[in-house]
XYZ file of C-alpha atoms in Angstrom:
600
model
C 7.452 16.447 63.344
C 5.891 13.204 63.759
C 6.828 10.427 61.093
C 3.683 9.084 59.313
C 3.341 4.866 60.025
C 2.691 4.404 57.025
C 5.135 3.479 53.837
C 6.801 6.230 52.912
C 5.908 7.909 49.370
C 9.283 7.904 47.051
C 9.987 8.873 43.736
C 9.426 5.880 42.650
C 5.738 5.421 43.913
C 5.178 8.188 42.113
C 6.405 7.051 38.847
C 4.767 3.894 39.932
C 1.533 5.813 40.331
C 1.570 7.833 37.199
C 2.198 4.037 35.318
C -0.951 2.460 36.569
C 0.497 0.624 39.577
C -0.413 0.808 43.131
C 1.744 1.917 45.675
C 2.911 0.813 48.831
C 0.314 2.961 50.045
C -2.405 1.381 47.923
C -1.104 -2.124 48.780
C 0.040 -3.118 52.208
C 1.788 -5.840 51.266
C 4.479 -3.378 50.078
C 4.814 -1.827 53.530
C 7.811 -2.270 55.359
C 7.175 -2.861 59.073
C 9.330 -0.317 60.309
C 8.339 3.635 60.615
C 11.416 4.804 59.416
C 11.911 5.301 56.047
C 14.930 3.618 54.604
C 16.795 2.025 51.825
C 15.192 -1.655 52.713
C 11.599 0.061 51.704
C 13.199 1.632 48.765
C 14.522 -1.787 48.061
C 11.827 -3.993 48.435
C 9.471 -1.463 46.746
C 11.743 -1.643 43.070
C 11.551 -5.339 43.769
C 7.788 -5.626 43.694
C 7.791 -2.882 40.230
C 10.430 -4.883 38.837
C 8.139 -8.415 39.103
C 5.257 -6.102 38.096
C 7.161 -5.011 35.134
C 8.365 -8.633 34.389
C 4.658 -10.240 34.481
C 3.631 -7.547 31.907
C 6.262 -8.360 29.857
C 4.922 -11.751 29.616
C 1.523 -11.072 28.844
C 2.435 -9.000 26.194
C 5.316 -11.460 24.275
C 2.633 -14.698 24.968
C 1.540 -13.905 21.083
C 5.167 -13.395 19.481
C 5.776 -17.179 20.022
C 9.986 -16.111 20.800
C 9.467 -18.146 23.584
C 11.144 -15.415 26.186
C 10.328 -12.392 27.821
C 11.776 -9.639 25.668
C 8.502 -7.764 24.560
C 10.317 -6.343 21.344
C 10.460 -9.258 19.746
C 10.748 -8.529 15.303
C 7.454 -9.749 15.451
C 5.937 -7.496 18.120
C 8.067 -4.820 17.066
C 6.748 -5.399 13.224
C 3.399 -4.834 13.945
C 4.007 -1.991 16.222
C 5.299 0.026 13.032
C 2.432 -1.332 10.810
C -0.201 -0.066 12.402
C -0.880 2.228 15.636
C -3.648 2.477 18.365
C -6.320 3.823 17.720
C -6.638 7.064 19.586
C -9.876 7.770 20.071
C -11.090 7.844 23.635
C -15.033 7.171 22.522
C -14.075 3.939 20.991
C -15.787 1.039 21.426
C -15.473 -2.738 21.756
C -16.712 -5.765 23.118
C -15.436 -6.994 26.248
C -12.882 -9.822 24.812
C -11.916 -8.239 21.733
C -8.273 -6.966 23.213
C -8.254 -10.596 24.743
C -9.169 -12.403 21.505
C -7.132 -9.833 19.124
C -4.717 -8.358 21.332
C -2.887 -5.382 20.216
C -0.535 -4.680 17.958
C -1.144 -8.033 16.189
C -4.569 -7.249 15.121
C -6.433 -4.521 14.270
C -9.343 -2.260 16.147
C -12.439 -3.364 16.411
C -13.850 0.008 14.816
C -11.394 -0.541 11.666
C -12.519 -4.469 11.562
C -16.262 -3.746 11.703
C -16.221 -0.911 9.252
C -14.671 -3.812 7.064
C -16.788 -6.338 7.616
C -20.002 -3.951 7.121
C -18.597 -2.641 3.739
C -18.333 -6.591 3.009
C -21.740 -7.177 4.189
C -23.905 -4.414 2.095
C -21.784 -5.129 -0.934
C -23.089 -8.489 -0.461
C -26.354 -7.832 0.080
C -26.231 -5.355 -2.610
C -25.621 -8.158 -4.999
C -28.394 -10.533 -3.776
C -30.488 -7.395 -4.346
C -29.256 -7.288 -8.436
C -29.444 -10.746 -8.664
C -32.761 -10.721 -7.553
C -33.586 -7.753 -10.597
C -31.610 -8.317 -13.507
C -31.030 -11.975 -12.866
C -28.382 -13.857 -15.071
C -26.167 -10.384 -15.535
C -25.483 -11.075 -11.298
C -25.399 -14.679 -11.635
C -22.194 -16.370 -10.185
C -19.984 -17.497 -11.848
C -19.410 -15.939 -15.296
C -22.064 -12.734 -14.700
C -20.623 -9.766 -15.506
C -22.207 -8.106 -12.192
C -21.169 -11.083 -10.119
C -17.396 -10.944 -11.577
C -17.428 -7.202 -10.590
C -18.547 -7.936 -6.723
C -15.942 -10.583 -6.237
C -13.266 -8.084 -7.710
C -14.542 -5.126 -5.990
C -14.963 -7.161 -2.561
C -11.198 -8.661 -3.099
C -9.986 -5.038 -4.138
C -11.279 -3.381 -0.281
C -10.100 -6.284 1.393
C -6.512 -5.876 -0.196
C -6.625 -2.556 0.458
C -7.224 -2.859 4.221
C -4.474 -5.459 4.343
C -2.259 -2.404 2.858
C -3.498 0.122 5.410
C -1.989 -2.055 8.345
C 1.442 -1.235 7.369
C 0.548 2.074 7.004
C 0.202 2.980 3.295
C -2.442 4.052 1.212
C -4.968 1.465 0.697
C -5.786 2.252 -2.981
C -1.861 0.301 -3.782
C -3.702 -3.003 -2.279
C -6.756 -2.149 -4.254
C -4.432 -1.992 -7.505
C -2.462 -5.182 -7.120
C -5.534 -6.911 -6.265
C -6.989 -6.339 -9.014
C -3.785 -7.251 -11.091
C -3.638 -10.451 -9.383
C -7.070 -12.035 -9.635
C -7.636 -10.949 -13.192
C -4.168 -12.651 -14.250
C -4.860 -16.171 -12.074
C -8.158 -16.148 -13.552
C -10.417 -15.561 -10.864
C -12.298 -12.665 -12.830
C -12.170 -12.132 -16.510
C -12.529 -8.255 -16.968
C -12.690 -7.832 -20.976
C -14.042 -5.160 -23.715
C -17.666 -6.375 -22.757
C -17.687 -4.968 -19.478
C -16.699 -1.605 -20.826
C -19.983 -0.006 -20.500
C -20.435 -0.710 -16.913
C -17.149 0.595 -15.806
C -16.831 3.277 -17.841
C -20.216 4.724 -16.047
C -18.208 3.704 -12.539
C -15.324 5.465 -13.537
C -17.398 8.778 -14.319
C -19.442 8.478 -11.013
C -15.726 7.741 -9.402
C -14.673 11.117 -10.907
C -17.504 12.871 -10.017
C -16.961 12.189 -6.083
C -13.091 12.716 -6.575
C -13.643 16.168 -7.939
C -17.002 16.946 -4.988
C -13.900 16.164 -2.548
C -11.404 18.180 -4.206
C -13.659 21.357 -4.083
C -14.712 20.505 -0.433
C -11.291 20.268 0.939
C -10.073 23.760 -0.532
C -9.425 26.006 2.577
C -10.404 29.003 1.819
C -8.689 30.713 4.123
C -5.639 29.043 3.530
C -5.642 29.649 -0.064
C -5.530 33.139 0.818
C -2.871 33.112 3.155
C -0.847 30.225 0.777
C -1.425 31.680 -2.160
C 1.966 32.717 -3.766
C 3.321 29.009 -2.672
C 0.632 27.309 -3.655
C 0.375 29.214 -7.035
C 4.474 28.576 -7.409
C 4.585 25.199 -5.808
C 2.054 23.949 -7.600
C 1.007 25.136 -10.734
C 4.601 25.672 -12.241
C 5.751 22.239 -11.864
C 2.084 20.731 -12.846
C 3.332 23.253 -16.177
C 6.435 21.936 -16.152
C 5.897 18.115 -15.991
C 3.305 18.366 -18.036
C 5.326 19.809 -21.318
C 8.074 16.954 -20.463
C 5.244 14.242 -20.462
C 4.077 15.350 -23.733
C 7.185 16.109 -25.509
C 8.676 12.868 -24.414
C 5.272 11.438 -25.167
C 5.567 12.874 -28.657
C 9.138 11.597 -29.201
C 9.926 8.498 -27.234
C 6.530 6.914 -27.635
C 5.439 8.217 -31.139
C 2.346 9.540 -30.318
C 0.215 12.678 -31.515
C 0.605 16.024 -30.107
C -2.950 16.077 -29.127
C -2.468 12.371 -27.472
C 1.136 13.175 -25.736
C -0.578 16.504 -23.818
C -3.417 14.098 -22.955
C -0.967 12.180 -21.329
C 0.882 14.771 -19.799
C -2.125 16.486 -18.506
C -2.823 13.093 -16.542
C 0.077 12.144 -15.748
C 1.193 15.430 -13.987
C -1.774 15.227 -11.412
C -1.214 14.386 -7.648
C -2.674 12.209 -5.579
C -3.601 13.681 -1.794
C -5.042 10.332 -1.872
C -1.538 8.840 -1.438
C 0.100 11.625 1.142
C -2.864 11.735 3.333
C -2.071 8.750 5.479
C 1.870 9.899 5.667
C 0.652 13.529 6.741
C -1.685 12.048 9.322
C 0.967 9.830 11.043
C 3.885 12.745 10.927
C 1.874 15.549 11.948
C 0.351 13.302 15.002
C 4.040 13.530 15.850
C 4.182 17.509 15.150
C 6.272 17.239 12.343
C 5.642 19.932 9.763
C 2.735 21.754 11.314
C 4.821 24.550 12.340
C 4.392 26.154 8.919
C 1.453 24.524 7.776
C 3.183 22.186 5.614
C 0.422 19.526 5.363
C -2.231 22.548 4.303
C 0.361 23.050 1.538
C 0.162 20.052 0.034
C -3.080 19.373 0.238
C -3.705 22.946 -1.779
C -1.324 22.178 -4.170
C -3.266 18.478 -5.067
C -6.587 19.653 -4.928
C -5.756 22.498 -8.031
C -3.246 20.299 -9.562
C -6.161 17.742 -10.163
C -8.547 20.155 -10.672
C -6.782 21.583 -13.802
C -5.406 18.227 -14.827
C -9.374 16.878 -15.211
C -10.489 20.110 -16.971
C -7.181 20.081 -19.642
C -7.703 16.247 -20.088
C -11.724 16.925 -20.981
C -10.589 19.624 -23.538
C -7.935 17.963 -25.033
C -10.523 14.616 -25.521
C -12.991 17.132 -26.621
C -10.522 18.010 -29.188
C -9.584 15.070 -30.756
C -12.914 13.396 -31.011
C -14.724 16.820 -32.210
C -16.337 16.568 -35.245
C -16.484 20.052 -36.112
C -14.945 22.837 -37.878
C -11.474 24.521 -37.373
C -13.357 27.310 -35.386
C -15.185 24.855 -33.289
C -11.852 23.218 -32.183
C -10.191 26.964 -31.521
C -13.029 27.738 -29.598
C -13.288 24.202 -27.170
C -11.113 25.309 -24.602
C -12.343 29.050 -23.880
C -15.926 27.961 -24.082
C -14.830 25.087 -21.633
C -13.829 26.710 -19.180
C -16.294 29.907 -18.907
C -18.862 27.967 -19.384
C -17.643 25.545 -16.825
C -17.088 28.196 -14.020
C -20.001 29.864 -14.764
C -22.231 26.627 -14.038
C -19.976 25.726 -11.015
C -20.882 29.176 -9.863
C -24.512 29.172 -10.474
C -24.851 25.362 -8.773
C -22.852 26.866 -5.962
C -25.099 29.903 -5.275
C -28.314 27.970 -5.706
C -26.774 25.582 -3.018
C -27.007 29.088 -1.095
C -30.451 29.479 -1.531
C -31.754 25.676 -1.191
C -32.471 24.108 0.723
C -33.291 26.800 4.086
C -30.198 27.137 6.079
C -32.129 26.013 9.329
C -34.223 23.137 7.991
C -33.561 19.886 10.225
C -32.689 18.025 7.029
C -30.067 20.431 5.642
C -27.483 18.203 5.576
C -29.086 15.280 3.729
C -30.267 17.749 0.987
C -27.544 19.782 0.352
C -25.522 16.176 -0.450
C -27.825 15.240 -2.435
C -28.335 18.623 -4.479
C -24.489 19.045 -4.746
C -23.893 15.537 -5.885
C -26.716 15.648 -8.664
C -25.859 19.263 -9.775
C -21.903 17.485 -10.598
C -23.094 14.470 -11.760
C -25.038 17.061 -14.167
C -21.922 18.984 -14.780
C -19.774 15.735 -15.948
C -22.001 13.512 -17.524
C -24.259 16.776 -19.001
C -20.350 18.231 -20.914
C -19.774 14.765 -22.166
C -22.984 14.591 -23.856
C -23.050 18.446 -25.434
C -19.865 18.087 -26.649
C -17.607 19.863 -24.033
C -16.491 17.436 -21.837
C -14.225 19.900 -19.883
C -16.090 22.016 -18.922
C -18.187 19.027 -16.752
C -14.715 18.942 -14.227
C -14.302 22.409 -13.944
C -17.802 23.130 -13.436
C -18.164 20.162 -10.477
C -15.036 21.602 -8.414
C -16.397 25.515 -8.733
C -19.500 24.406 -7.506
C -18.362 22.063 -4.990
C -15.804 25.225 -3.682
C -18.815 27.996 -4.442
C -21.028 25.841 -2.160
C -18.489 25.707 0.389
C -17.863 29.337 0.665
C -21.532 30.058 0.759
C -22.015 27.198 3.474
C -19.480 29.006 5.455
C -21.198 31.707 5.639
C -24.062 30.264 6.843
C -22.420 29.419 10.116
C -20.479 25.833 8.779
C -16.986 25.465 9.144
C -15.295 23.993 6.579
C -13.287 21.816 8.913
C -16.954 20.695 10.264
C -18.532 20.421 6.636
C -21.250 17.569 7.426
C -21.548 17.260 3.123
C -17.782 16.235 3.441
C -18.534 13.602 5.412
C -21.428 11.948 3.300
C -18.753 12.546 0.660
C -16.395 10.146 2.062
C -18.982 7.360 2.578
C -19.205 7.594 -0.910
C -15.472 7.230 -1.729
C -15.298 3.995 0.915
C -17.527 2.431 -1.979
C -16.100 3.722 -5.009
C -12.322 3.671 -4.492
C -12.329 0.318 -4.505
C -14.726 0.170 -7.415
C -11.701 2.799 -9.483
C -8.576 1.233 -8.828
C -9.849 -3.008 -8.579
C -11.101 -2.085 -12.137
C -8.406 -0.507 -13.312
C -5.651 -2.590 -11.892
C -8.149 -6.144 -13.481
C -7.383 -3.911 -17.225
C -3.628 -4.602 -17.080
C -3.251 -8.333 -18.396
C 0.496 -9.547 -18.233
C -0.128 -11.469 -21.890
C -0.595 -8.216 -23.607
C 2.026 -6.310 -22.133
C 4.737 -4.996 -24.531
C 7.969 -4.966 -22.215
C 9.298 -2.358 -24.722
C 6.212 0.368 -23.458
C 6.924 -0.716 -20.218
C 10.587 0.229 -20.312
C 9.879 3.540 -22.669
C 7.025 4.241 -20.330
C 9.393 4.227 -16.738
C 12.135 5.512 -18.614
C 9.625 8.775 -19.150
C 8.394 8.403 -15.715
C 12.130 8.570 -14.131
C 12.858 11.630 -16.253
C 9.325 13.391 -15.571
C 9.414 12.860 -11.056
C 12.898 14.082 -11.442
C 12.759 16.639 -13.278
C 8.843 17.920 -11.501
C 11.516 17.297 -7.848
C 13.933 19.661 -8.944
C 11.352 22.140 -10.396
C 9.653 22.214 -6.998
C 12.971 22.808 -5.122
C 13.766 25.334 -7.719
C 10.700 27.446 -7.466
C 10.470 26.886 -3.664
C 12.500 29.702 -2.787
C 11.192 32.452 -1.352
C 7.997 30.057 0.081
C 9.409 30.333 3.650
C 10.953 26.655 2.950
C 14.048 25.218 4.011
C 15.867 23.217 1.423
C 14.701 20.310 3.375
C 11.160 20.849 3.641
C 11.012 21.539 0.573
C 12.318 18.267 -0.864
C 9.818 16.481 1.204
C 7.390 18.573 -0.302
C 9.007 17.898 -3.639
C 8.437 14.165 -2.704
C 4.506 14.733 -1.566
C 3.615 15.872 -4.402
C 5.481 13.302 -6.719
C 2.609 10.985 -5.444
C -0.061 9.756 -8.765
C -2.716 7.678 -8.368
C -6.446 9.082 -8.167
C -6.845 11.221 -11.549
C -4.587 8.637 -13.252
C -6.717 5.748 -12.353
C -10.361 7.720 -13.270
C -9.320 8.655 -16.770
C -6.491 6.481 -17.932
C -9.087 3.730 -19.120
C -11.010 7.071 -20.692
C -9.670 7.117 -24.164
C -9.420 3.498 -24.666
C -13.638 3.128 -24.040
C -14.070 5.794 -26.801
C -11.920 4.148 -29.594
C -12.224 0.980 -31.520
C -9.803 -1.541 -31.610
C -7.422 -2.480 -34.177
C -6.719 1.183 -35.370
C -4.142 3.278 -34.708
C -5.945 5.937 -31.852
C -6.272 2.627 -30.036
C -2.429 1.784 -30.019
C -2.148 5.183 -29.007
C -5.173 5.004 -25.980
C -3.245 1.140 -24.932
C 0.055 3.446 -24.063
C -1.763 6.412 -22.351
C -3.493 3.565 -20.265
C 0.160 1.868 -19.310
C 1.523 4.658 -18.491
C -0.862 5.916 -16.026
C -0.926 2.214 -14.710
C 2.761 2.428 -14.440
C 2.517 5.498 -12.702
C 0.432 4.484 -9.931
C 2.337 1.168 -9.040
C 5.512 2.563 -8.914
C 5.225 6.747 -7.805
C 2.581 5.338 -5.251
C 4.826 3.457 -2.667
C 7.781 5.228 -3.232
C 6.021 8.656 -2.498
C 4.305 7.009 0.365
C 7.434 4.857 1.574
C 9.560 7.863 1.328
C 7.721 10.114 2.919
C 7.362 7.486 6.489
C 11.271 7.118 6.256
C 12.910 11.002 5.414
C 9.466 13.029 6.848
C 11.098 12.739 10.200
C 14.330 13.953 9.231
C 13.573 16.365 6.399
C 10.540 17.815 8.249
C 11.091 20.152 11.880
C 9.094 18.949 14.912
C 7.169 21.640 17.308
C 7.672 21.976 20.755
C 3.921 20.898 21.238
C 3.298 17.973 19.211
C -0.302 17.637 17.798
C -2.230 15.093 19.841
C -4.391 12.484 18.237
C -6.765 13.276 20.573
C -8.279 16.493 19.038
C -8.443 14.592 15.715
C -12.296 14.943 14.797
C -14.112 12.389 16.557
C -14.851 9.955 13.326
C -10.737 9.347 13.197
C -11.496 9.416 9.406
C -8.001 8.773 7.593
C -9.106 11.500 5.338
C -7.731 14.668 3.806
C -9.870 16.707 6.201
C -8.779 15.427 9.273
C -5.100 16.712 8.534
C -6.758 20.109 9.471
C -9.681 18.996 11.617
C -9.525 19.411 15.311
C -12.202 19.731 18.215
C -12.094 21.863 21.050
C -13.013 21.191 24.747
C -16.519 22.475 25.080
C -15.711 23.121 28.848
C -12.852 25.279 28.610
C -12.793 28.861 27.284
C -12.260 29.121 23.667
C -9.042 30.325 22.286
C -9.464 34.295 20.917
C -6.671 35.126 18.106
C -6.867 38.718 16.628
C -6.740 38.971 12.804
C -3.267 40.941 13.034
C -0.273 38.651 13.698
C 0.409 37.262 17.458
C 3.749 36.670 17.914
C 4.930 36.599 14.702
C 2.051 34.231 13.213
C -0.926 34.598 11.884
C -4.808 33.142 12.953
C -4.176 30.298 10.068
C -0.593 29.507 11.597
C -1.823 28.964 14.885
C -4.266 26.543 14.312
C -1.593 24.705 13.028
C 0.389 24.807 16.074
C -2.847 22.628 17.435
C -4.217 26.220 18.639
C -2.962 26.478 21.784
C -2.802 28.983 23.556
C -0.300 31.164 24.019
């Protein structure tokens, strides 16, 4: 057969190829004059890749400042670990952005803009106030103006945090700390009515998102673990909490369960960014680990709210002995029964097929909870208002569902999260601004970790304990253990709650000042160590598929939220994947969509 005169196609121009280089055939300067193929084309060919390769080294190490050409410099390799590309293929940027902030030192364009347009409407949103109430929103010492700058400072800490790839509600927290104790704000008693009203409207979306992001069909296929894995060490921790509470910090009974029942919530919050980054790596998806967890916080918080509103209901109720036997069953039926009701008229209203759907059934759900919360508080019954705003939120799920929504592509979600972009930072700047080094007692603070230590150790081996049987290996379910150790949402919304509702200088408020350190405690310290833990032992505790899930068939908003650790979107051009409901190969429907549904 004839030779070809042209360069001869190797191995390596095919490895060049698939790299983004041209060939020899692509580029004649690579050809080698003579027809026959040999090792001087072979040779000259790896010389030309290996210049290639050296120029690109370069270009990428002329930001580390080393002043060579290894491209792995601490500094390059730093911020390769704090932060990753982002995946998304629709993203976009203007034409000198990876010029002027060349990756990894700087972040996306869509994660700087959302930023900076957060920044912009909460400053806009002032110069609207200021406009209103005037002096209340006038810099420097209004009370409106203070809250801005500390709310502003709080999401820009926060987005400092998520570069290195933890939760952004631990930047959100120190911030706060730190400008309140340099002076920059001054967050006293007086501001207590405004925040307390934050910190309800904060609780209100946190317990919307909590009903939203309950699977239903993974409840049913999870529900022995989650049931096991969940509710008996909530039990568990809780009862340690409050006895240690009870003896260790001399509180009341009714005050030490108040504590526990806080205290023993989790935080998906916390584990979702962890999740996201190991199961992009197809760690843990193989037996729907991540769905696990994210069951196990959403009913773990959900109970936690509803026992902390009947135990507060409790101790400030100003009725009879029957009254206070009869708080916590008429709590939570009538609770249920409203979350039920606001669920089903969510059915109903507005018309499944009217072009503004969406917008309305946001709006309906979130003024039917706000109802729920603010409407218990003001009867009497304040938990029944939790329990009532995560049954309806779940009711008018289910019922959505069956109006042809998924609950992976739950449009209401979404508006949800807008929502929480505003008032995380609202929850934990203003809670974090509350903790004032001057009045802290080092002896609560040592009392208080001391009962921390003893509570996340003893909730661990609980979890381990009552793991067996849940299809776990020991080490999965130590991470799980871990996951769930994580505290920071519930603990942050009603922490400050007691200390609003009592006056100072008595006894209750002694009492309310250690509830409120403890939960602060909690936060700073099970926060990062859940979250730190998690990046270093998930990829050794947790098994890896043979398919790893792709970032690509994230949902196309890339929203670090709980949802997309379940979300993914399908090629429209290729033939959707059919499962029967009995088992295929040994799994079930809901287990293969955690193996990224593919097919078989």
């Amino acid at each position: 057969m004839e030779q070809p005169t042209n360069c001869t196609v190797s191995g390596i121009d095919h490895y060049k190829a698939a790299s983004g280089f041209k060939t020899g055939i692509d580029n004649p300067a690579l050809c080698t004059e003579s027809d026959e193929p040999g090792k001087n084309d072979v040779t000259k060919l790896a010389r030309s890749l290996s210049k290639i390769s050296t120029s690109s080294q370069k270009s990428k190490t002329r930001f580390s400042d080393n002043g060579d050409d290894n491209p792995r410099s601490w500094w390059y390799a730093f911020c390769l670990k704090c932060r990753s590309k982002d995946a998304n293929s629709d993203a976009w940027e203007p034409p000198y952005w990876s010029y002027v902030c060349p990756y990894p030192f700087f972040p996306g364009y869509r994660s700087f803009s959302r930023l900076f347009g957060l920044l912009v409407i909460g400053i806009a949103s002032w110069c609207i106030l200021y406009t209103i109430v005037g002096q209340i929103a006038a810099p420097p010492n209004g009370k409106l103006f203070q809250l801005l700058i500390l709310i502003l400072a709080g999401k820009l800490g926060g987005w400092l945090v998520t570069l290195c790839s933890l939760p952004g509600l631990i930047g959100m927290l120190f911030t706060g700390i730190l400008i309140q104790n340099i002076g920059i704000v001054d967050i006293d008693s007086s501001f207590e009515p405004i925040t307390k009203q934050l910190r309800k409207l904060a609780l209100v979306i946190i317990l919307i998102r909590a009903g939203l992001d309950l699977d239903p069909s993974a409840l049913r296929r999870l529900k022995w673990s989650v049931i096991k894995i969940g509710l008996a060490p909530w039990l568990v921790e809780t009862i340690v909490v409050s006895v240690l509470g009870k003896f260790i910090l001399d509180l009341p009974w009714s005050y030490s369960f108040a504590l526990g029942s806080v205290v023993s919530a989790v935080s998906p919050a916390v584990t979702v960014v962890c999740l996201l980054r190991l199961r992009s790596k197809g760690y843990g998806v193989a037996k729907g680990i991540p769905t696990l967890i994210i069951a196990i916080a959403g009913i773990d918080d959900a109970i936690s709210v509803a026992t902390f509103g009947i135990i507060e209901g409790i101790i400030f109720s100003s009725g009879s002995l029957t009254s206070v036997i009869l708080q916590a069953p008429i709590s939570i039926v009538g609770g249920i029964a409203f979350g039920l009701f606001w669920g089903f008229l969510c059915y109903y209203t507005p018309e499944k097929n009217d072009p503004y759907v969406n917008q309305f059934r946001i709006l309906l759900l979130l003024v039917g909870c706000t109802i729920s919360v603010f409407g218990s508080d003001y009867i009497g019954y304040g938990g029944a208002g939790p329990l009532g705003c995560v049954s309806a939120a779940f009711t008018a799920l289910v019922v959505w569902c069956k109006q042809g929504w998924h609950f992976e592509e739950n449009s209401a979600n979404e508006g949800f999260e807008i929502l929480w972009m505003f008032f995380e930072p609202i929850l934990f700047s203003v809670t974090g601004a509350q903790i004032k080094f001057h009045e802290l007692d080092g002896h609560i603070i040592l009392l208080g970790l001391s009962i921390l230590a003893a509570s996340c150790i003893i909730r661990i081996s609980v979890t381990i304990l009552v793991g067996i049987g849940c299809g776990l290996n020991l080490k999965e379910k130590f991470f799980t253990a871990i996951a769930i150790m994580a505290k920071a949402t519930v603990q942050a919304a009603l922490g400050p709650v007691l200390l609003g509702l009592i006056e100072k200088k008595t006894d209750e408020h002694v009492y309310a000042e250690k509830i409120f350190m403890v939960c602060a405690l909690s936060i700073m310290f099970t926060a990062p160590i859940s979250a730190i833990f998690m990046t270093i032992f998930g990829p050794k505790l947790l098994n890896k598929t043979s398919t790893p899930f792709s970032a690509d068939v994230l949902r196309r908003s890339m929203r670090l939220s709980i949802r997309s650790l379940r979300n993914l979107t399908v090629d429209p051009t290729k033939e959707p994947n059919t499962f029967d409901e009995e088992k295929v190969n040994g799994l079930t429907k809901s287990e293969h969509s955690d193996f990224n549904r593919t097919k078989l």
